[in-house]
Each structure stands twice: as structure tokens, then as C-alpha cells.
PDB file of C-alpha atoms in Angstrom:
ATOM      1  CA  MET A  17     -21.182  -5.639 -14.599  1.00 61.00           C
ATOM      2  CA  PRO A  18     -20.844  -5.223 -10.441  1.00 72.00           C
ATOM      3  CA  PRO A  19     -18.193  -2.840  -9.781  1.00 82.00           C
ATOM      4  CA  VAL A  20     -15.245  -4.582  -8.742  1.00 90.00           C
ATOM      5  CA  THR A  21     -13.951  -4.124  -4.518  1.00 93.00           C
ATOM      6  CA  TYR A  22     -10.843  -4.543  -3.412  1.00 95.00           C
ATOM      7  CA  THR A  23     -10.926  -5.611   0.242  1.00 96.00           C
ATOM      8  CA  LEU A  24      -7.720  -4.767   2.631  1.00 97.00           C
ATOM      9  CA  SER A  25      -7.334  -6.940   4.723  1.00 97.00           C
ATOM     10  CA  ASP A  26      -6.312  -5.863   8.398  1.00 97.00           C
ATOM     11  CA  ARG A  27      -2.509  -6.142   7.645  1.00 97.00           C
ATOM     12  CA  ALA A  28      -2.315  -4.407   4.485  1.00 98.00           C
ATOM     13  CA  TYR A  29      -3.993  -1.825   5.777  1.00 98.00           C
ATOM     14  CA  VAL A  30      -2.202  -1.025   8.708  1.00 98.00           C
ATOM     15  CA  LYS A  31       0.887  -0.795   6.677  1.00 98.00           C
ATOM     16  CA  LEU A  32       0.217   1.071   4.017  1.00 98.00           C
ATOM     17  CA  VAL A  33      -0.751   4.016   6.177  1.00 98.00           C
ATOM     18  CA  LEU A  34       2.238   3.489   9.176  1.00 98.00           C
ATOM     19  CA  HIS A  35       4.109   3.865   6.022  1.00 98.00           C
ATOM     20  CA  ALA A  36       3.176   7.670   5.319  1.00 96.00           C
ATOM     21  CA  LEU A  37       2.511   7.835   9.285  1.00 97.00           C
ATOM     22  CA  LYS A  38       6.314   7.038   9.424  1.00 97.00           C
ATOM     23  CA  HIS A  39       7.676   9.508   6.543  1.00 96.00           C
ATOM     24  CA  PRO A  40       5.360  12.687   6.516  1.00 92.00           C
ATOM     25  CA  THR A  41       7.323  14.545   4.932  1.00 91.00           C
ATOM     26  CA  ARG A  42       8.248  11.778   1.709  1.00 93.00           C
ATOM     27  CA  ALA A  43       6.389  10.525  -0.477  1.00 93.00           C
ATOM     28  CA  VAL A  44       6.375   6.370   0.104  1.00 96.00           C
ATOM     29  CA  CYS A  45       5.186   3.707  -2.083  1.00 96.00           C
ATOM     30  CA  GLY A  46       4.593   0.097  -2.171  1.00 97.00           C
ATOM     31  CA  VAL A  47       2.703  -2.364  -3.299  1.00 98.00           C
ATOM     32  CA  LEU A  48      -0.091  -5.102  -2.577  1.00 98.00           C
ATOM     33  CA  VAL A  49      -0.232  -8.596  -2.822  1.00 98.00           C
ATOM     34  CA  GLY A  50      -3.629 -10.607  -3.599  1.00 97.00           C
ATOM     35  CA  ARG A  51      -5.468 -12.977  -5.184  1.00 95.00           C
ATOM     36  CA  ALA A  52      -9.075 -12.580  -6.752  1.00 90.00           C
ATOM     37  CA  SER A  53     -12.162 -13.962  -4.279  1.00 85.00           C
ATOM     38  CA  GLY A  54     -15.349 -14.003  -6.119  1.00 76.00           C
ATOM     39  CA  ASP A  55     -16.870 -12.990  -9.099  1.00 73.00           C
ATOM     40  CA  ALA A  56     -16.252  -9.083  -8.515  1.00 75.00           C
ATOM     41  CA  GLY A  57     -13.375  -9.078  -6.127  1.00 91.00           C
ATOM     42  CA  VAL A  58     -10.162  -8.887  -5.191  1.00 95.00           C
ATOM     43  CA  GLU A  59      -8.320  -9.628  -1.939  1.00 96.00           C
ATOM     44  CA  VAL A  60      -5.293  -8.007  -0.554  1.00 97.00           C
ATOM     45  CA  VAL A  61      -3.811  -9.384   2.019  1.00 97.00           C
ATOM     46  CA  ASP A  62      -0.365  -7.783   2.570  1.00 98.00           C
ATOM     47  CA  ALA A  63       1.421  -4.805   1.159  1.00 98.00           C
ATOM     48  CA  LEU A  64       4.976  -4.201   0.492  1.00 98.00           C
ATOM     49  CA  PRO A  65       6.279  -0.923   1.650  1.00 98.00           C
ATOM     50  CA  MET A  66       9.202  -0.046  -0.999  1.00 97.00           C
ATOM     51  CA  LEU A  67      10.544   3.271  -1.455  1.00 95.00           C
ATOM     52  CA  HIS A  68      10.673   6.796   0.895  1.00 95.00           C
ATOM     53  CA  SER A  69      13.910   8.962  -0.079  1.00 84.00           C
ATOM     54  CA  SER A  70      12.858   9.267  -4.178  1.00 75.00           C
ATOM     55  CA  LEU A  71      11.015   8.024  -6.159  1.00 73.00           C
ATOM     56  CA  ALA A  72      12.564   8.896  -9.034  1.00 70.00           C
ATOM     57  CA  VAL A  73      15.020   6.628  -8.725  1.00 61.00           C
ATOM     58  CA  THR A  74      14.642   4.171 -11.151  1.00 75.00           C
ATOM     59  CA  PRO A  75      17.241   1.297 -10.639  1.00 85.00           C
ATOM     60  CA  CYS A  76      15.610   0.897  -6.932  1.00 87.00           C
ATOM     61  CA  ALA A  77      12.595   0.885  -7.878  1.00 89.00           C
ATOM     62  CA  GLU A  78      12.807  -1.797 -10.244  1.00 91.00           C
ATOM     63  CA  ILE A  79      14.871  -3.812  -7.852  1.00 92.00           C
ATOM     64  CA  ALA A  80      11.874  -2.812  -5.426  1.00 93.00           C
ATOM     65  CA  LEU A  81       9.044  -3.705  -7.624  1.00 94.00           C
ATOM     66  CA  GLU A  82      11.309  -7.147  -8.769  1.00 95.00           C
ATOM     67  CA  GLN A  83      11.782  -8.340  -5.542  1.00 96.00           C
ATOM     68  CA  CYS A  84       8.071  -7.556  -4.281  1.00 96.00           C
ATOM     69  CA  ALA A  85       6.947  -9.990  -7.256  1.00 95.00           C
ATOM     70  CA  ALA A  86       8.925 -12.308  -6.422  1.00 96.00           C
ATOM     71  CA  HIS A  87       8.121 -12.653  -2.871  1.00 96.00           C
ATOM     72  CA  ALA A  88       4.450 -12.959  -3.765  1.00 95.00           C
ATOM     73  CA  GLU A  89       4.737 -15.453  -5.895  1.00 93.00           C
ATOM     74  CA  LEU A  90       6.600 -17.725  -3.974  1.00 94.00           C
ATOM     75  CA  ALA A  91       3.621 -17.325  -0.917  1.00 92.00           C
ATOM     76  CA  GLY A  92       1.556 -19.399  -3.681  1.00 91.00           C
ATOM     77  CA  GLY A  93      -1.922 -19.382  -2.790  1.00 91.00           C
ATOM     78  CA  GLY A  94      -2.560 -17.356  -6.606  1.00 92.00           C
ATOM     79  CA  LEU A  95      -0.998 -14.542  -4.482  1.00 96.00           C
ATOM     80  CA  ARG A  96       0.807 -11.758  -6.836  1.00 96.00           C
ATOM     81  CA  LEU A  97       0.660  -7.732  -7.223  1.00 97.00           C
ATOM     82  CA  VAL A  98      -2.531  -6.270  -7.309  1.00 97.00           C
ATOM     83  CA  GLY A  99      -2.003  -2.582  -7.062  1.00 98.00           C
ATOM     84  CA  TYR A 100       0.500  -0.002  -6.248  1.00 98.00           C
ATOM     85  CA  TYR A 101       0.098   2.519  -2.804  1.00 98.00           C
ATOM     86  CA  HIS A 102       1.202   6.282  -2.896  1.00 97.00           C
ATOM     87  CA  ALA A 103       1.232   8.896  -0.601  1.00 96.00           C
ATOM     88  CA  ASN A 104       2.563  12.604  -2.483  1.00 93.00           C
ATOM     89  CA  GLU A 105       4.996  14.433  -0.567  1.00 90.00           C
ATOM     90  CA  LEU A 106       2.640  17.347   0.181  1.00 86.00           C
ATOM     91  CA  ALA A 107      -0.227  17.216   2.427  1.00 83.00           C
ATOM     92  CA  ARG A 108      -2.781  19.663  -0.226  1.00 85.00           C
ATOM     93  CA  ASP A 109      -1.083  17.110  -3.179  1.00 90.00           C
ATOM     94  CA  GLY A 110      -3.821  15.244  -4.340  1.00 90.00           C
ATOM     95  CA  SER A 111      -1.842  14.519  -7.829  1.00 93.00           C
ATOM     96  CA  PHE A 112      -0.863  11.035  -9.168  1.00 95.00           C
ATOM     97  CA  ARG A 113       1.503  11.567 -11.789  1.00 91.00           C
ATOM     98  CA  GLY A 114       4.970  11.649 -12.474  1.00 91.00           C
ATOM     99  CA  ALA A 115       6.774   8.411 -10.640  1.00 91.00           C
ATOM    100  CA  ALA A 116       3.872   7.429  -8.466  1.00 93.00           C
ATOM    101  CA  ALA A 117       2.068   6.592 -12.164  1.00 94.00           C
ATOM    102  CA  LYS A 118       5.102   5.373 -14.230  1.00 93.00           C
ATOM    103  CA  ILE A 119       6.019   2.418 -10.534  1.00 94.00           C
ATOM    104  CA  ALA A 120       1.777   1.887 -11.323  1.00 96.00           C
ATOM    105  CA  ASP A 121       2.402   1.397 -14.980  1.00 95.00           C
ATOM    106  CA  ALA A 122       5.101  -1.149 -13.918  1.00 94.00           C
ATOM    107  CA  VAL A 123       3.115  -3.021 -11.450  1.00 95.00           C
ATOM    108  CA  HIS A 124       0.130  -2.944 -14.194  1.00 94.00           C
ATOM    109  CA  ALA A 125       1.962  -4.763 -16.971  1.00 93.00           C
ATOM    110  CA  GLN A 126       2.937  -7.180 -14.646  1.00 92.00           C
ATOM    111  CA  SER A 127      -0.525  -7.774 -13.702  1.00 92.00           C
ATOM    112  CA  PRO A 128      -3.158  -6.461 -16.146  1.00 89.00           C
ATOM    113  CA  GLY A 129      -5.830  -5.273 -14.330  1.00 88.00           C
ATOM    114  CA  ALA A 130      -4.467  -4.014 -11.040  1.00 94.00           C
ATOM    115  CA  CYS A 131      -5.508  -1.097  -9.138  1.00 96.00           C
ATOM    116  CA  ALA A 132      -3.229   1.935  -7.043  1.00 97.00           C
ATOM    117  CA  MET A 133      -4.679   3.378  -4.253  1.00 98.00           C
ATOM    118  CA  LEU A 134      -3.641   7.177  -2.986  1.00 97.00           C
ATOM    119  CA  ILE A 135      -2.781   7.740   0.182  1.00 97.00           C
ATOM    120  CA  ASP A 136      -4.802  11.091   1.296  1.00 93.00           C
ATOM    121  CA  PRO A 137      -2.602  12.933   3.665  1.00 87.00           C
ATOM    122  CA  ALA A 138      -5.221  15.197   4.503  1.00 86.00           C
ATOM    123  CA  ARG A 139      -7.570  12.724   6.290  1.00 91.00           C
ATOM    124  CA  LEU A 140      -4.866  10.596   8.051  1.00 92.00           C
ATOM    125  CA  ALA A 141      -5.449  12.571  11.603  1.00 91.00           C
ATOM    126  CA  ARG A 142      -8.864  10.994  11.070  1.00 93.00           C
ATOM    127  CA  ALA A 143      -7.890   7.814   9.782  1.00 95.00           C
ATOM    128  CA  VAL A 144      -5.644   7.262  12.849  1.00 94.00           C
ATOM    129  CA  ALA A 145      -8.620   7.777  14.968  1.00 93.00           C
ATOM    130  CA  GLY A 146     -10.336   5.355  14.143  1.00 90.00           C
ATOM    131  CA  GLY A 147     -11.783   6.630  10.728  1.00 92.00           C
ATOM    132  CA  ALA A 148     -12.293   6.478   7.732  1.00 92.00           C
ATOM    133  CA  PRO A 149      -9.413   4.834   5.347  1.00 95.00           C
ATOM    134  CA  PRO A 150      -8.003   7.981   3.697  1.00 96.00           C
ATOM    135  CA  LEU A 151      -7.683   5.922   0.220  1.00 97.00           C
ATOM    136  CA  LYS A 152      -8.550   7.207  -3.404  1.00 96.00           C
ATOM    137  CA  LEU A 153      -9.087   3.986  -5.849  1.00 97.00           C
ATOM    138  CA  LEU A 154      -7.420   4.070  -8.984  1.00 96.00           C
ATOM    139  CA  THR A 155      -7.445   2.294 -12.184  1.00 94.00           C
ATOM    140  CA  ARG A 156      -6.256   2.553 -15.786  1.00 89.00           C
ATOM    141  CA  ALA A 157      -9.244   1.590 -18.511  1.00 78.00           C
ATOM    142  CA  PRO A 158      -8.683  -1.023 -20.445  1.00 77.00           C
ATOM    143  CA  GLY A 159      -6.718   0.325 -23.790  1.00 76.00           C
ATOM    144  CA  ALA A 160      -5.273   3.564 -21.554  1.00 77.00           C
ATOM    145  CA  GLY A 161      -1.911   4.800 -22.192  1.00 78.00           C
ATOM    146  CA  ALA A 162       0.511   4.595 -20.102  1.00 80.00           C
ATOM    147  CA  GLY A 163       0.068   7.021 -16.745  1.00 82.00           C
ATOM    148  CA  ALA A 164      -3.342   7.228 -17.246  1.00 90.00           C
ATOM    149  CA  TRP A 165      -4.859   6.571 -13.994  1.00 95.00           C
ATOM    150  CA  GLU A 166      -8.201   7.750 -13.002  1.00 94.00           C
ATOM    151  CA  PRO A 167     -10.315   7.723 -10.039  1.00 93.00           C
ATOM    152  CA  ALA A 168     -12.577   4.988 -10.336  1.00 92.00           C
ATOM    153  CA  PRO A 169     -16.271   5.128 -10.739  1.00 87.00           C
ATOM    154  CA  GLU A 170     -18.202   4.045  -7.364  1.00 80.00           C
ATOM    155  CA  HIS A 171     -20.178   1.879 -10.007  1.00 79.00           C
ATOM    156  CA  HIS A 172     -16.667   0.663 -11.785  1.00 82.00           C
ATOM    157  CA  ALA A 173     -14.750  -0.220  -8.906  1.00 89.00           C
ATOM    158  CA  ALA A 174     -14.568   0.184  -5.091  1.00 90.00           C
ATOM    159  CA  ILE A 175     -12.285  -0.215  -1.623  1.00 94.00           C
ATOM    160  CA  ALA A 176     -13.334  -1.570   1.479  1.00 92.00           C
ATOM    161  CA  CYS A 177     -11.583  -3.372   5.106  1.00 92.00           C
ATOM    162  CA  ALA A 178     -11.887  -6.480   6.534  1.00 87.00           C
ATOM    163  CA  GLY A 179     -12.206  -7.266  10.049  1.00 85.00           C
ATOM    164  CA  ARG A 180     -10.759  -4.991  12.076  1.00 92.00           C
ATOM    165  CA  GLY A 181      -8.362  -2.715  10.162  1.00 94.00           C
ATOM    166  CA  GLU A 182      -9.520   1.032  11.297  1.00 95.00           C
ATOM    167  CA  ARG A 183      -9.275  -0.161  15.103  1.00 95.00           C
ATOM    168  CA  LYS A 184      -5.696  -2.103  14.433  1.00 96.00           C
ATOM    169  CA  LEU A 185      -4.206   1.341  12.815  1.00 97.00           C
ATOM    170  CA  ALA A 186      -5.731   3.463  15.794  1.00 96.00           C
ATOM    171  CA  ARG A 187      -4.039   1.399  18.375  1.00 96.00           C
ATOM    172  CA  CYS A 188      -0.656   0.608  16.315  1.00 97.00           C
ATOM    173  CA  HIS A 189      -1.163   4.354  15.885  1.00 97.00           C
ATOM    174  CA  ALA A 190      -1.003   5.280  19.517  1.00 96.00           C
ATOM    175  CA  ASP A 191       1.520   2.990  20.520  1.00 97.00           C
ATOM    176  CA  GLY A 192       3.855   4.449  17.947  1.00 97.00           C
ATOM    177  CA  ARG A 193       3.992   1.083  15.568  1.00 98.00           C
ATOM    178  CA  GLU A 194       5.111   3.204  12.058  1.00 98.00           C
ATOM    179  CA  ALA A 195       8.874   3.075  13.692  1.00 98.00           C
ATOM    180  CA  MET A 196       8.985  -0.561  13.227  1.00 98.00           C
ATOM    181  CA  LEU A 197       8.243  -0.887   9.752  1.00 98.00           C
ATOM    182  CA  VAL A 198      10.721  -0.978   7.447  1.00 98.00           C
ATOM    183  CA  ASP A 199      10.610  -0.500   3.523  1.00 97.00           C
ATOM    184  CA  PHE A 200      13.207  -1.363   1.095  1.00 96.00           C
ATOM    185  CA  ASP A 201      14.588   1.473   0.831  1.00 95.00           C
ATOM    186  CA  ASP A 202      15.999   1.063   4.847  1.00 96.00           C
ATOM    187  CA  HIS A 203      16.837  -2.463   3.440  1.00 96.00           C
ATOM    188  CA  LEU A 204      19.503  -0.876   1.259  1.00 93.00           C
ATOM    189  CA  ASP A 205      20.570   1.065   4.170  1.00 94.00           C
ATOM    190  CA  ASP A 206      20.789  -1.609   6.640  1.00 97.00           C
ATOM    191  CA  PRO A 207      20.406  -5.605   4.806  1.00 96.00           C
ATOM    192  CA  ALA A 208      19.344  -6.744   8.350  1.00 97.00           C
ATOM    193  CA  ASP A 209      16.170  -4.189   8.104  1.00 97.00           C
ATOM    194  CA  ASP A 210      13.453  -6.929   6.264  1.00 97.00           C
ATOM    195  CA  TRP A 211      11.210  -5.391   4.090  1.00 97.00           C
ATOM    196  CA  ARG A 212       8.632  -7.887   4.274  1.00 97.00           C
ATOM    197  CA  ASN A 213       8.253  -6.413   7.755  1.00 97.00           C
ATOM    198  CA  PRO A 214       7.697 -10.113   9.950  1.00 97.00           C
ATOM    199  CA  LYS A 215       8.180  -8.627  13.292  1.00 97.00           C
ATOM    200  CA  LEU A 216       5.842  -5.926  12.138  1.00 98.00           C
ATOM    201  CA  ASP A 217       3.054  -8.301  11.199  1.00 97.00           C
ATOM    202  CA  PRO A 218       2.041 -10.153  14.331  1.00 97.00           C
ATOM    203  CA  VAL A 219       2.203  -6.992  16.465  1.00 97.00           C
ATOM    204  CA  ILE A 220      -0.753  -5.683  14.201  1.00 97.00           C
ATOM    205  CA  ALA A 221      -2.746  -9.124  13.754  1.00 96.00           C
ATOM    206  CA  ALA A 222      -2.362  -8.977  17.778  1.00 96.00           C
ATOM    207  CA  ALA A 223      -3.564  -5.270  17.744  1.00 95.00           C
ATOM    208  CA  ALA A 224      -6.869  -4.091  19.475  1.00 80.00           C
ATOM    209  CA  ASP A 225      -7.693  -7.740  20.313  1.00 75.00           C
ATOM    210  CA  ASP A 226      -8.473  -6.616  24.256  1.00 65.00           C
ATOM    211  CA  ASP A 227     -10.831  -4.019  22.746  1.00 61.00           C
ATOM    212  CA  ALA A 228     -14.386  -4.598  23.590  1.00 48.00           C
TER     213      ALA A 228
END
């Protein structure tokens, strides 16, 4: 069986990294929206930022997850939740457990086969300079119990970026666009802030268009 490739759109990749950049001393998380692509692929078309304050606040996480799932379904086109992303509070913390694993389990329960992507804060500086995505792919083996998330073997699954995500991230960060990103926590503080980020999405789409 060929490895499953999760291909991140420019919008999805830039938004999930900007979320981590906006809150460098906080744990952040969100979900990935996409669809199956071909025999062994998943097209990740968007990232929906959820939390940055306290991932352990279960009601907030549950409400955010419900809203994100409903948004994906209403978008049509076969879109659904296909994964969860997370960045730990401490740069040297490469673990994936506790609240992170529990929220990922909830996504997996809604969408069997969903993945998790762990953002590596130590690799962010290279990423915003146009380097490789600072992401580690995690999967849950069929039949594995709750919380049993493990790094995906290369022969099993991989991450790829479509288009010009790396360049767009570098430009967005240079322009301070992480300040524009809104997550569900922000929306709870001020309902006028839209966690779907309709103002940021076109900025990402236009970023780096004038580059050679």
C-alpha cells in the first residue's frame, strides 16, 4: 500500500504556522479541513485555529470542535475534518499527550483516519525564512486505544506542501500578518472576531505574488 500523503494548501499551511507565531509562549491548536484525493492522498484545504488560552478547558474545546466540524460540512464539496494541529507551550517540548491527545482523539472519533500534526517551535525560525515545514506527522494505528498517537513511519504517511506555501509564509511573517489571525478563543472574547478568518485568507492568497 502506498503511503498516505497529506498535502497542505498554501492557506492551511500559512494559517497553522501563523497561529503558533502569534502565541509563541502558549500552546495552540486547531483542526485541518480537507477531502480524500486519489487512492492514497488527503488534500488539506484549510486550517481552522481553535485555542491558545487553555487547552484543558474542555467545554471551550468541545464548542470549538463542534463549530469547526459544522463549518466544514456546510462548505460542501466533500470537506470534513481530516486532522488536528498542535504546538506546545515550550520550544523544547516535543511531546503529544494530555489535552492535545484528547482533542486529537475527539477529531479522530468524528473522522476515523484523521491525522495529527505537531508544530516544532525550534524549527519555526527556519520555516519563516522559507525553509521546510516545521511539522511532525502523527497517526493512530487501527485498533489503537485513545491517546496512542505515534510519529508516522515514512512508508506509512507523509506531509507535503502544495503551491508556494513556504514563500507565502515568509512574506506573511515579514509583514506581521500573524496579528490578523483569529482563533476561537478570540471569538469567545469578542464575537465580532471571526475565527474563520475571512480577512486573512485573501491576504495569504495574494502574498508573494510579486516574487520572481
